[in-house]
Coordinates of C-alpha atoms and ligand atoms in Angstrom, one line a residue:
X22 CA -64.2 -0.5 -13.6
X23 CA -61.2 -1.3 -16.5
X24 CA -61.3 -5.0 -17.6
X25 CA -57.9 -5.9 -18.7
X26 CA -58.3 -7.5 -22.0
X27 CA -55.9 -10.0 -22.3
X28 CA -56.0 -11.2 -26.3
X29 CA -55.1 -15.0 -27.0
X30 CA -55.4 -15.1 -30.7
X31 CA -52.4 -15.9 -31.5
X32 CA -51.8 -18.6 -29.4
X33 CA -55.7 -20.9 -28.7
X34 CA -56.8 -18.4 -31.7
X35 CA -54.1 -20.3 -33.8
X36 CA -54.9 -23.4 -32.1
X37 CA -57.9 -23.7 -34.8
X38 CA -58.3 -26.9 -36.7
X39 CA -56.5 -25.7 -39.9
X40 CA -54.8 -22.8 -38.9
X41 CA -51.0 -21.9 -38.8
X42 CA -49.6 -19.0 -39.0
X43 CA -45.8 -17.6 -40.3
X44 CA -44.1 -15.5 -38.1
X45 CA -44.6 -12.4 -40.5
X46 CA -48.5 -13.6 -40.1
X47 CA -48.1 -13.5 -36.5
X48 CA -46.2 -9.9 -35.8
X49 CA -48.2 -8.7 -38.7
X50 CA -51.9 -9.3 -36.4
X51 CA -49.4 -8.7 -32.8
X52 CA -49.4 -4.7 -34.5
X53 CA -53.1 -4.7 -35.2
X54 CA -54.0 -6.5 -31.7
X55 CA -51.6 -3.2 -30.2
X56 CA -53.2 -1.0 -32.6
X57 CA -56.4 -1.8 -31.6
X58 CA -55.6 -1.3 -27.8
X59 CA -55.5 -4.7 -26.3
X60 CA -54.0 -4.6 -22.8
X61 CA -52.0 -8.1 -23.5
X62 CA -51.5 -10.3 -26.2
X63 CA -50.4 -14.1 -25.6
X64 CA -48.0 -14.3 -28.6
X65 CA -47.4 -18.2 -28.8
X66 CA -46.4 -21.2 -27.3
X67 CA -42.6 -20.6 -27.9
X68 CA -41.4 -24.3 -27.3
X69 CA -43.2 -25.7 -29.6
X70 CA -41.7 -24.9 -32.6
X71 CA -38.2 -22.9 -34.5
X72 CA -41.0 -21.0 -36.2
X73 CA -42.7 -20.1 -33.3
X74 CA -40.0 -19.0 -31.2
X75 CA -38.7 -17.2 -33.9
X76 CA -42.3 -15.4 -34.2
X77 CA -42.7 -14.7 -30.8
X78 CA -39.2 -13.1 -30.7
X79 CA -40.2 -11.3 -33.2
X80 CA -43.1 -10.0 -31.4
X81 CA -41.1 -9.2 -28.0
X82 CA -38.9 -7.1 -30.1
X83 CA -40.8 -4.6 -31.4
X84 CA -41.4 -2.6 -29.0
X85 CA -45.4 -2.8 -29.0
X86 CA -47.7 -0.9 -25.9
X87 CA -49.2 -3.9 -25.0
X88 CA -47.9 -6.8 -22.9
X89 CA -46.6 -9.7 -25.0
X90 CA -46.9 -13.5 -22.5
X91 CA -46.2 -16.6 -23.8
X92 CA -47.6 -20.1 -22.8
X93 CA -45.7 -22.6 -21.2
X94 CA -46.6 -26.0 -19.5
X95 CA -45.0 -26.3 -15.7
X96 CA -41.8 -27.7 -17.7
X97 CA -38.6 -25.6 -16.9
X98 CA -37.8 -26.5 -20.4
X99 CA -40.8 -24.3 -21.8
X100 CA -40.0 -21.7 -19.2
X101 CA -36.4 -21.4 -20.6
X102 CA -37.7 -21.1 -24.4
X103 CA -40.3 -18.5 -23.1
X104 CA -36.9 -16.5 -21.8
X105 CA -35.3 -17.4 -25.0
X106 CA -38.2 -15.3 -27.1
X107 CA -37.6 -12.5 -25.4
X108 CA -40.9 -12.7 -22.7
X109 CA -40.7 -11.1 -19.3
X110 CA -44.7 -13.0 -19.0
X111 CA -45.3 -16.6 -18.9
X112 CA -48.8 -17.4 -18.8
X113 CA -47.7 -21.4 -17.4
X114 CA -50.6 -24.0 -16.9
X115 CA -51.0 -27.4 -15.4
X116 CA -54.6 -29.4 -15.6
X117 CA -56.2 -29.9 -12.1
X118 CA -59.1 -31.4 -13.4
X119 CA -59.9 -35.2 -12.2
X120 CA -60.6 -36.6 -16.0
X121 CA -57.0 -34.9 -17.1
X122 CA -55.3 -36.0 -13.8
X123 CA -56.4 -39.6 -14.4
X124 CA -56.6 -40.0 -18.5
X125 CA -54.1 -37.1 -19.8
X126 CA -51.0 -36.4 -17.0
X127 CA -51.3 -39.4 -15.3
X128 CA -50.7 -37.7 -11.8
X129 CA -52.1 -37.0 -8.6
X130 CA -53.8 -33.9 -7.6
X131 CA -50.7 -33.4 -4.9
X132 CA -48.2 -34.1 -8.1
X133 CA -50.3 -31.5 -10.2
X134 CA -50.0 -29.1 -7.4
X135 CA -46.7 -29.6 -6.8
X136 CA -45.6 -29.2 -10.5
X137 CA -47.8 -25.8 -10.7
X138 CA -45.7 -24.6 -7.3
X139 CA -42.7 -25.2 -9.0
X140 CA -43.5 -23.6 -12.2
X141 CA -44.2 -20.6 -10.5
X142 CA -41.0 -20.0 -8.5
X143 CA -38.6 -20.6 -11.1
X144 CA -40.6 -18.3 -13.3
X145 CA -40.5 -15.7 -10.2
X146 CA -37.1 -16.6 -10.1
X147 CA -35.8 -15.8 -13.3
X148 CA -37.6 -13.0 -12.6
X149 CA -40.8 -13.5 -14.6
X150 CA -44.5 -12.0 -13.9
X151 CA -46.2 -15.5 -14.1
X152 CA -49.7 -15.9 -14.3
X153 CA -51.2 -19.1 -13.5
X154 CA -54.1 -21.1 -15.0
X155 CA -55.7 -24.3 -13.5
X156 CA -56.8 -26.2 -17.0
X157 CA -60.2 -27.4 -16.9
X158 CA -61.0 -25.4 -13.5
X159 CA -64.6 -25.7 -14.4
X160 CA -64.8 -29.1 -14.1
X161 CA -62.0 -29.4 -11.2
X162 CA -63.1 -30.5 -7.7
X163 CA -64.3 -27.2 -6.3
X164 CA -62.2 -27.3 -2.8
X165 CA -58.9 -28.8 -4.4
X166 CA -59.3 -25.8 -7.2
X167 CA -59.3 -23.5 -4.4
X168 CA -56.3 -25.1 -2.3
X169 CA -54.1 -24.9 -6.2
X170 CA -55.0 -21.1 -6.7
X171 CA -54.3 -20.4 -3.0
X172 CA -51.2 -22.4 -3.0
X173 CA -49.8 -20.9 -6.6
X174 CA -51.0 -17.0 -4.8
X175 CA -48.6 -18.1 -2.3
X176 CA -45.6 -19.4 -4.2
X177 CA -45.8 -16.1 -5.7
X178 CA -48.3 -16.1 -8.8
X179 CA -49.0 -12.5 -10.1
X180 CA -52.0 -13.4 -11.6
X181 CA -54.2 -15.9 -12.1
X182 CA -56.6 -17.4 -14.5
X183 CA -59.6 -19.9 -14.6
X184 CA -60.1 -21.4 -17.7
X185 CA -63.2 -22.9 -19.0
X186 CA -61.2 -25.3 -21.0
X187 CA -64.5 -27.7 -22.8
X188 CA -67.4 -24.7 -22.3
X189 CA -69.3 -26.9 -19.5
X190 CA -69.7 -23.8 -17.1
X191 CA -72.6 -22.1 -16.4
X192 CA -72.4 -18.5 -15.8
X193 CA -73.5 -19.0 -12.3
X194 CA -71.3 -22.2 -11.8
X195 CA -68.5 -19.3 -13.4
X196 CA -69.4 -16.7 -10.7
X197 CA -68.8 -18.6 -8.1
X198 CA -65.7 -19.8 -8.7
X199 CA -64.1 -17.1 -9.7
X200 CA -65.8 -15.5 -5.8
X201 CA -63.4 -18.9 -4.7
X202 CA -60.8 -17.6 -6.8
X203 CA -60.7 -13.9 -5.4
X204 CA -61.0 -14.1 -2.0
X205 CA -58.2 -17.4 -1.8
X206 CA -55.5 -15.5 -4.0
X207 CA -56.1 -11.8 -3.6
X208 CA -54.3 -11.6 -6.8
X209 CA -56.2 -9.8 -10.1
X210 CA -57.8 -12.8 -11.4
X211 CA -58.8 -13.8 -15.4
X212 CA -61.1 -15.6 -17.0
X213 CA -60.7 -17.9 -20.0
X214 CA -64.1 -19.0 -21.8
X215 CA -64.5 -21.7 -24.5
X216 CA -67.7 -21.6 -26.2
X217 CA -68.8 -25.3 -27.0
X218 CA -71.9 -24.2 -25.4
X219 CA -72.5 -20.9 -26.8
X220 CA -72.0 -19.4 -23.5
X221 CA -68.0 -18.0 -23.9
X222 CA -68.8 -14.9 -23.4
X223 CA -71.8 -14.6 -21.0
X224 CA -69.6 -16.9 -19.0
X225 CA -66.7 -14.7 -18.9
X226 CA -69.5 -11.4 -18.1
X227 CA -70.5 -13.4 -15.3
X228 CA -67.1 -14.2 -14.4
X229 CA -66.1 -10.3 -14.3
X230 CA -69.6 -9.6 -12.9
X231 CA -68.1 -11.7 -9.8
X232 CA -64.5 -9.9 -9.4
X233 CA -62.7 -11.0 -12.4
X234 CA -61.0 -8.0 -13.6
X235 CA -59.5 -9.5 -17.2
X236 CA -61.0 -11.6 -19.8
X237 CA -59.3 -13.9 -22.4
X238 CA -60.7 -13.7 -26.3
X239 CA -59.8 -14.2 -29.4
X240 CA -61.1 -11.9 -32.6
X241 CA -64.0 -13.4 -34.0
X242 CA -64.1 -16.3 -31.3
X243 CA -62.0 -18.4 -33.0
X244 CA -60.0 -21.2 -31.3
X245 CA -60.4 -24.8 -30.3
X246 CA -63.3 -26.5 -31.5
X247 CA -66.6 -24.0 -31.3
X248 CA -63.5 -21.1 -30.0
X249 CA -62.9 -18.8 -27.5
X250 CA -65.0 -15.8 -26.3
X251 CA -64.7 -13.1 -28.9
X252 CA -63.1 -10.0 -28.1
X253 CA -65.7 -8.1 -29.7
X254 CA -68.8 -9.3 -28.3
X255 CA -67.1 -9.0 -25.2
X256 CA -66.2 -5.3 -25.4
X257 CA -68.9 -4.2 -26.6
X258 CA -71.2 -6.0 -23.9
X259 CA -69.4 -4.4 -21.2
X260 CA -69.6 -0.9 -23.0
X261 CA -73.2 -0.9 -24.0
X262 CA -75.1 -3.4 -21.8
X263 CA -77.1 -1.9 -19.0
X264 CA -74.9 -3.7 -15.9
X265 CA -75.2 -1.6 -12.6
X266 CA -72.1 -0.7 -12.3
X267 CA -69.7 0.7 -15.1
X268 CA -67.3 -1.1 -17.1
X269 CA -64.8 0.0 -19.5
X270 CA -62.0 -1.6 -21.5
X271 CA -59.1 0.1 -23.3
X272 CA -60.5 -1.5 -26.8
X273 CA -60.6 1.2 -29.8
X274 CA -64.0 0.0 -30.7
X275 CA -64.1 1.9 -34.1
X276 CA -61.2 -0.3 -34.8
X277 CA -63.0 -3.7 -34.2
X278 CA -64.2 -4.1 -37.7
X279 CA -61.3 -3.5 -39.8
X280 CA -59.6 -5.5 -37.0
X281 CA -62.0 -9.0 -37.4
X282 CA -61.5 -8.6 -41.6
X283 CA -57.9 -8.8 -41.4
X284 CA -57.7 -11.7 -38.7
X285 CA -60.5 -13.7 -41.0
X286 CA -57.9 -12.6 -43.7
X287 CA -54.9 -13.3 -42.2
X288 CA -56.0 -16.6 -40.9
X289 CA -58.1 -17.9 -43.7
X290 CA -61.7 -18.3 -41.4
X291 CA -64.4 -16.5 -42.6
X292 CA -66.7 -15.0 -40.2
X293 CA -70.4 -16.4 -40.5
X294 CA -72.8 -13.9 -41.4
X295 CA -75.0 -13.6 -38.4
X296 CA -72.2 -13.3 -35.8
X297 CA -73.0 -10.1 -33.5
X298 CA -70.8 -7.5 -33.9
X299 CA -68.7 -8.4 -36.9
X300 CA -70.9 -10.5 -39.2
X301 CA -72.1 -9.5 -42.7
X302 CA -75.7 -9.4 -41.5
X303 CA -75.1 -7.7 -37.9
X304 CA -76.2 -4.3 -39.2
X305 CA -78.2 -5.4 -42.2
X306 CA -81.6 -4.6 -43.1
X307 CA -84.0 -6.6 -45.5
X308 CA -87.8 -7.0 -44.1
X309 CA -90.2 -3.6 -44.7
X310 CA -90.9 -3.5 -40.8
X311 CA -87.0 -3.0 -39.5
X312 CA -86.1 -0.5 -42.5
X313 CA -89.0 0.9 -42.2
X314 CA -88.1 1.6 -38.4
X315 CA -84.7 2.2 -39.0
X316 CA -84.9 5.0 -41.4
X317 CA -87.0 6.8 -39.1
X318 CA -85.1 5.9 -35.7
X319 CA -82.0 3.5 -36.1
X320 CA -82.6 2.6 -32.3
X321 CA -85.7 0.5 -33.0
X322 CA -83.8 -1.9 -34.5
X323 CA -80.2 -1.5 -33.5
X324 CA -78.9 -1.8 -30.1
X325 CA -76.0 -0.2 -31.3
X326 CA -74.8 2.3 -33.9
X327 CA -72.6 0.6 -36.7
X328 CA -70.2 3.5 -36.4
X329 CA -69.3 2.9 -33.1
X330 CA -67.5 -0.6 -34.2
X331 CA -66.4 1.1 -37.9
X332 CA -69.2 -0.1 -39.2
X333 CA -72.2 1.2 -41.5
X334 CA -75.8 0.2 -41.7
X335 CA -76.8 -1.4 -44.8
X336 CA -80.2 -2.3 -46.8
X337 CA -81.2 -5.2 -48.9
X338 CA -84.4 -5.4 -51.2
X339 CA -86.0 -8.8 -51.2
X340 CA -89.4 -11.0 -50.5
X341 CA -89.2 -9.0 -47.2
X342 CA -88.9 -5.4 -48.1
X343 CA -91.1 -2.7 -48.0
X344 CA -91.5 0.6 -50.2
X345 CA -89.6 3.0 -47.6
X346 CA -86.3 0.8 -47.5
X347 CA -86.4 0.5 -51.0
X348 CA -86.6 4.0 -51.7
X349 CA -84.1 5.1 -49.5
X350 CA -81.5 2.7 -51.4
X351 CA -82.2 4.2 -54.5
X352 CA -82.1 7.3 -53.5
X353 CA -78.5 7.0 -52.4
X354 CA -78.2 6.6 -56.0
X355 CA -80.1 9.7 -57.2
X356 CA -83.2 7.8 -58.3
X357 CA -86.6 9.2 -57.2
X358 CA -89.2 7.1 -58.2
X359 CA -93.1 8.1 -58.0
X360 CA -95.3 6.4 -55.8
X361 CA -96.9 4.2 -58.5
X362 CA -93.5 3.7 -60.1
X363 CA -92.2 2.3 -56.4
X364 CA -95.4 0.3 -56.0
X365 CA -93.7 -1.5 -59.2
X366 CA -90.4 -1.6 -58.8
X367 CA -91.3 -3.4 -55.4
X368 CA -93.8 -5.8 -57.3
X369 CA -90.9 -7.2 -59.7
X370 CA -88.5 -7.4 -56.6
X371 CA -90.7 -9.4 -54.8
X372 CA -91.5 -11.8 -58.0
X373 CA -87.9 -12.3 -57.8
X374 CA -87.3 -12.6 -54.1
X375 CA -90.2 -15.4 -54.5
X376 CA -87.9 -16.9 -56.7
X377 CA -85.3 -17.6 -54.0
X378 CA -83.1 -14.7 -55.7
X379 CA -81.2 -12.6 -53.9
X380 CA -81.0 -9.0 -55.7
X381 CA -78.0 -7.3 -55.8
X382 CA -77.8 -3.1 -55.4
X383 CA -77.3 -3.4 -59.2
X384 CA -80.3 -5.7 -60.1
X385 CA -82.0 -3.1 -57.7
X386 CA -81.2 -0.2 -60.0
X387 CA -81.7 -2.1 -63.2
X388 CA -85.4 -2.7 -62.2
X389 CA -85.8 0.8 -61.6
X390 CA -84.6 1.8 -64.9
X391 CA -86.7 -0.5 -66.7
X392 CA -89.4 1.1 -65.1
X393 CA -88.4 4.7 -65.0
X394 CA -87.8 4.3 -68.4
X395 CA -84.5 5.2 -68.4
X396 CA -82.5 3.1 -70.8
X397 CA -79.3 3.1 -69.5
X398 CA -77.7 4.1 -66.0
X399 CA -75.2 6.2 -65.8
X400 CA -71.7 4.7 -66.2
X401 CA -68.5 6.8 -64.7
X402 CA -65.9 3.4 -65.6
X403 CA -66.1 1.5 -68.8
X404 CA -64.6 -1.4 -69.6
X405 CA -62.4 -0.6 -72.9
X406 CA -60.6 -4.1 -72.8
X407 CA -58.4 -6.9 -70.9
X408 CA -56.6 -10.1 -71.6
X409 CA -54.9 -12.8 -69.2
X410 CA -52.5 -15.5 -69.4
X411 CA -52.6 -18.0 -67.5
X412 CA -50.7 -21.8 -67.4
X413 CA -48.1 -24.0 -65.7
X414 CA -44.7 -22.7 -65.1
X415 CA -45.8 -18.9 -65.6
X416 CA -48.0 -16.6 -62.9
X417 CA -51.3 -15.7 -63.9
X418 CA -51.0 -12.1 -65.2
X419 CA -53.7 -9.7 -66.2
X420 CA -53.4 -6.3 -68.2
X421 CA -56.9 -4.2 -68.0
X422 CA -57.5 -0.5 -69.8
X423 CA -60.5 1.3 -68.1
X424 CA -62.3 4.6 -69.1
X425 CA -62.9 6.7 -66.0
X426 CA -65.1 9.8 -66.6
X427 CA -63.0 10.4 -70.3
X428 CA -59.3 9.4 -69.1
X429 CA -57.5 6.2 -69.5
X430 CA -56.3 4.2 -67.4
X431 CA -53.8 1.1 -67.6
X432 CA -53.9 -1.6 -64.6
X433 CA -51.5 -4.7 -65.1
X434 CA -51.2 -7.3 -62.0
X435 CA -50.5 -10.9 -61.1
X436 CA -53.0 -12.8 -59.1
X437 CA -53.2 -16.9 -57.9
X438 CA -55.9 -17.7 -60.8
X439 CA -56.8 -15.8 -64.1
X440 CA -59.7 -14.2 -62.4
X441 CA -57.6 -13.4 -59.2
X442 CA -55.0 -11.2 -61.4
X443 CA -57.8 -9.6 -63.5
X444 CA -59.8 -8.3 -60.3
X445 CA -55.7 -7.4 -58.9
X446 CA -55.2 -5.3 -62.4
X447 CA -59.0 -3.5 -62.0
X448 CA -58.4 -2.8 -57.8
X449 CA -54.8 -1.0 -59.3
X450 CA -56.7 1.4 -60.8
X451 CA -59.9 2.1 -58.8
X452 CA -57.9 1.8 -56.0
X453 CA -55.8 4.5 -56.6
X454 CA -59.0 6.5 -57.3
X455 CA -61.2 6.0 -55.3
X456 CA -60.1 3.2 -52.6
X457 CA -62.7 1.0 -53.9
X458 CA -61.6 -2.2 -52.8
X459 CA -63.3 -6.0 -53.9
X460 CA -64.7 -7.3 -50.0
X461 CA -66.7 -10.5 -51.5
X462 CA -66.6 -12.6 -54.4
X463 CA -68.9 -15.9 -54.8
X464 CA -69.1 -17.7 -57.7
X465 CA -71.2 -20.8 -59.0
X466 CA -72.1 -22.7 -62.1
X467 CA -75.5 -22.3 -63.3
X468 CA -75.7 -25.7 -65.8
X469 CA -73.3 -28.9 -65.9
X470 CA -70.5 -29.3 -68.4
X471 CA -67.7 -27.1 -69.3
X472 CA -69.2 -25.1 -71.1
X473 CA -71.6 -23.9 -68.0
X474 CA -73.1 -20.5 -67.0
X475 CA -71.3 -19.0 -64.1
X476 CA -72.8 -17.3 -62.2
X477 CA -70.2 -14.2 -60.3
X478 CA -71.8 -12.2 -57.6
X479 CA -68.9 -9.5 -55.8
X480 CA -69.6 -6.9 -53.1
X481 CA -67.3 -3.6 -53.1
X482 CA -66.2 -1.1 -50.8
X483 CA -64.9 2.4 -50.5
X484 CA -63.3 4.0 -48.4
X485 CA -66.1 6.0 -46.9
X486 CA -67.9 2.2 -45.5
X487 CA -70.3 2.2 -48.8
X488 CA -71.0 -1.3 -50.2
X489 CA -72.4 -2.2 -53.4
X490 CA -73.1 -5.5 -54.7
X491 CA -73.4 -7.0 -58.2
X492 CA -74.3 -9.9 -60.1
X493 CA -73.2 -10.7 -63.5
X494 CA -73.4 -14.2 -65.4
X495 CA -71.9 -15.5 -68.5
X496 CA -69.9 -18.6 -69.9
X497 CA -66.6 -17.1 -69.3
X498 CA -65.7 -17.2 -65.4
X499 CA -62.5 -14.0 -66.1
X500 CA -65.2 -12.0 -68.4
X501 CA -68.2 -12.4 -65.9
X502 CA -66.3 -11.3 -63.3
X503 CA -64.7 -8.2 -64.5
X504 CA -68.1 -7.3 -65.8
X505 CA -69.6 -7.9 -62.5
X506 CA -67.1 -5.7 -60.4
X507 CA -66.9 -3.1 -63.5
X508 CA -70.8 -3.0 -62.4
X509 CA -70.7 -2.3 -58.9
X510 CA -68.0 -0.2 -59.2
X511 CA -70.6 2.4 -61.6
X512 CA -72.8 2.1 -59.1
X513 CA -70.5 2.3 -55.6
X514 CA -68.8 5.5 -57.7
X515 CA -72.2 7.2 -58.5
X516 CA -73.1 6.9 -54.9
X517 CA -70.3 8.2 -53.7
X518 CA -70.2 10.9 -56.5
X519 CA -73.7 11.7 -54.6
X520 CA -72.8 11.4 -51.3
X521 CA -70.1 14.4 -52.3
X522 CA -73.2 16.8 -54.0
X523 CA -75.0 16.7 -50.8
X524 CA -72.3 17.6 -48.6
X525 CA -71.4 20.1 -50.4
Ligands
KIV5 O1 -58.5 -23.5 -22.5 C1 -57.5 -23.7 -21.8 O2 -57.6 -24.4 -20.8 C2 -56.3 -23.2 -22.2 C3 -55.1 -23.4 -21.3 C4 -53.8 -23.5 -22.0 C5 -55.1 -22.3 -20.3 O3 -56.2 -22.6 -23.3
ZN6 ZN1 -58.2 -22.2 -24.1

């Protein structure tokens, strides 16, 4: 069976405490929602602002795959600004819920009903598809929920959805009214899952699992309060889990990753590291026993290959690790280590992990050298020289010289802070390289005063999915970082320098 996945991230996605989007923001993530092969995309909530009509305009015009609705309350007015921005979809709502009736509308449940009737014919009437949602469903009187959707299916609704509004369902509570919700309206029915429980998505499974055949998310779950059910979870449940029957959706997975950095991006939330699918740590390795497992069968420890969501598996050394994880990372940097040199390299790593450190792929190879006895690792990029200015009335500007394997090279950018224009002048040049892009950047002070330590630790990437991660600390914040991504960007080169020898 398809599920129709209907995307809402840029309407209850932008309804996040904190976030607000331009209309360039908004058509920008409408073309990666289309890219990414969303079946509808609810665009905006056109009367509730110039900017948003004007963005979901925008959206309507440009001619994207997917469907583009717009939310409206059962106001005519809305309706008419949903025209206005271009939308042949209105996704209208009304709450049928006792608490909303009572403390938020103010109505009775025949007023409530009527309104939602009304909404739908003059939105059939101006020749609208109209899909209808009962707000708060879950927590609506079970028989009156029924009599709204079966009234709405009869004024003409092509669609309708049941929203979870507050999180309170259970999945079976979820599967049974959406069995209600079927057999009353005959129509294709959605479900709409809030996660203030932690139970958006297995909420909207179960929902599906009962004869739902769409699902509303949002990338990364974000939304009201604890958000909506993420897309990504929920396409990849209903690809991979073992259900009975089959279900597919028309979601490019291998686009979902790229897809959740540039909404975090875009929108300014930051994913949190253990979140399935698109977290840091989702396919992340640290203690001996997974890496162990995973170098010799990725199954043992992944439900999933990283690839399939355009991802790639990565190892950390720490407290946890064992001698078999650890020598696999180095040898994705050429370094072979005896068994009694391994044995030592672990010991120091594990002094440090003790230490609450966290050990970067650099500190990694560092260690290594010190006991290989190599002096020096190899370096492909050196740092010839930079300067920045920086102060009120002027942008931050950066000018950076690198030497890359013998040649030259001149990067010059502007960037929101002294450090943000130096980093901008140094991706100039390696990005033109070798794609290498800067992914993370933390930085903290070590001691009190002005003059403190700062401590800068960055992550890179390349094009081919390799990370590397360095640390680098120092007194001047603009110095330690460049040093710190010059580092990783040695290492992330020489890996890929290898990565090149064995293919060919
Ligand atoms: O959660 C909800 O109830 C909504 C409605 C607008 C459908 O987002
Ligand atoms: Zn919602």
């Amino acid at each position: 069976m398809n599920v129709r996945i209907f995307d809402t991230t840029l309407r209850d996605g932008e309804q996040t405490i904190g976030v607000s989007l331009s209309p360039d923001q908004k058509l920008a993530i409408a073309k990666k929602l289309d890219e990414l092969g969303v079946d509808a995309i609810e665009a905006g909530f056109p009367v509730i602002s110039e900017g948003e009509l004007k963005a979901v305009k925008m959206i309507t015009s440009e001619g994207l795959s997917c469907e583009i609705a717009g939310l409206t309350r059962t106001i005519k007015k809305d309706i008419d600004a949903a025209i206005d921005a271009g939308l042949n979809y209105i996704h209208t709502f009304i709450a049928t819920s006792d608490i909303h009736l009572e403390h938020k509308l103010k109505m009775t449940r025949d007023q409530a009903l009527e309104k939602a009737i009304e909404a739908v014919e003059y939105g059939k009437s101006r020749g609208l598809q109209v899909e209808f949602s009962a707000e708060d469903a879950s927590r609506t009187e079970r028989e009156f929920l029924k009599k709204v959707f079966g009234e709405v299916a009869k004024a003409g609704a092509d669609r309708v959805n049941i929203p979870d509004t507050v999180g309170y369902s259970t999945p079976e509570y979820m599967a049974e009214i959406t069995r209600d919700t079927v057999e009353v309206t005959k129509l294709p029915v959605s479900v709409h899952c809030h996660n203030d429980f932690g139970l958006a998505v297995a909420n909207s499974l179960a929902g599906i699992h009962a004869g739902a055949s769409c699902a509303h998310v949002t990338i990364n779950g974000i939304g009201e309060r604890a958000g909506n059910a993420s897309l990504e979870e929920l396409s990849m449940a209903l690809k991979c889990l073992p259900y009975d029957q089959k279900y597919e959706t028309n979601i490019k997975s291998e686009l979902i990753y790229e897809t959740s950095r540039f909404i975090s991006k875009t929108v300014g939330i930051i994913v949190q590291p253990n979140k399935a699918i698109v977290g840091a740590n989702a396919f992340g390795h640290e203690s001996g026993i997974h890496t162990h497992g995973v170098l010799s069968n990725p199954l043992t420890y992944e439900p999933i290959s990283p690839e399939l969501v355009g991802r790639k598996r990565w190892l950390q050394v720490g407290k946890h690790a064992g001698v078999h994880g650890m020598n696999a990372m180095l040898a994705e940097y050429g370094v072979k280590p005896t068994d009694e040199q391994s044995k030592q390299i672990l010991e120091k790593v594990k002094v440090l992990g003790d230490q609450g450190k966290q050990i970067t792929d650099v500190e990694l190879l560092s260690i290594a050298s010190d006991v290989l006895g190599e002096k020096d690792l190899k370096r492909i990029v050196q740092l010839s020289g930079f300067s920045v200015s920086t102060g009120i009335g002027t942008m931050p500007y950066a000018f950076v010289k690198l030497n890359i394997d013998g040649q030259d090279h001149i990067g010059t950018d502007y960037g929101v802070g002294p450090v943000d224009a130096a980093l901008n002048a140094i991706q100039k040049i390696t990005g033109k390289i070798s794609e290498i892009r800067i992914k993370d950047y933390g930085l903290a002070s070590i001691s009190g005063g002005s003059s403190a330590l700062c401590e800068v630790t960055v992550k890179v990437e390349d094009a081919l999915g390799n990370k590397v991660s360095a640390k680098s600390v120092g007194e001047d914040i603009v110095t330690t970082s460049v040093k710190a991504v010059i580092d990783a960007i040695n290492r992330i080169m020489l890996k890929k320098m290898l990565q090149e020898k064995q293919v060919n």
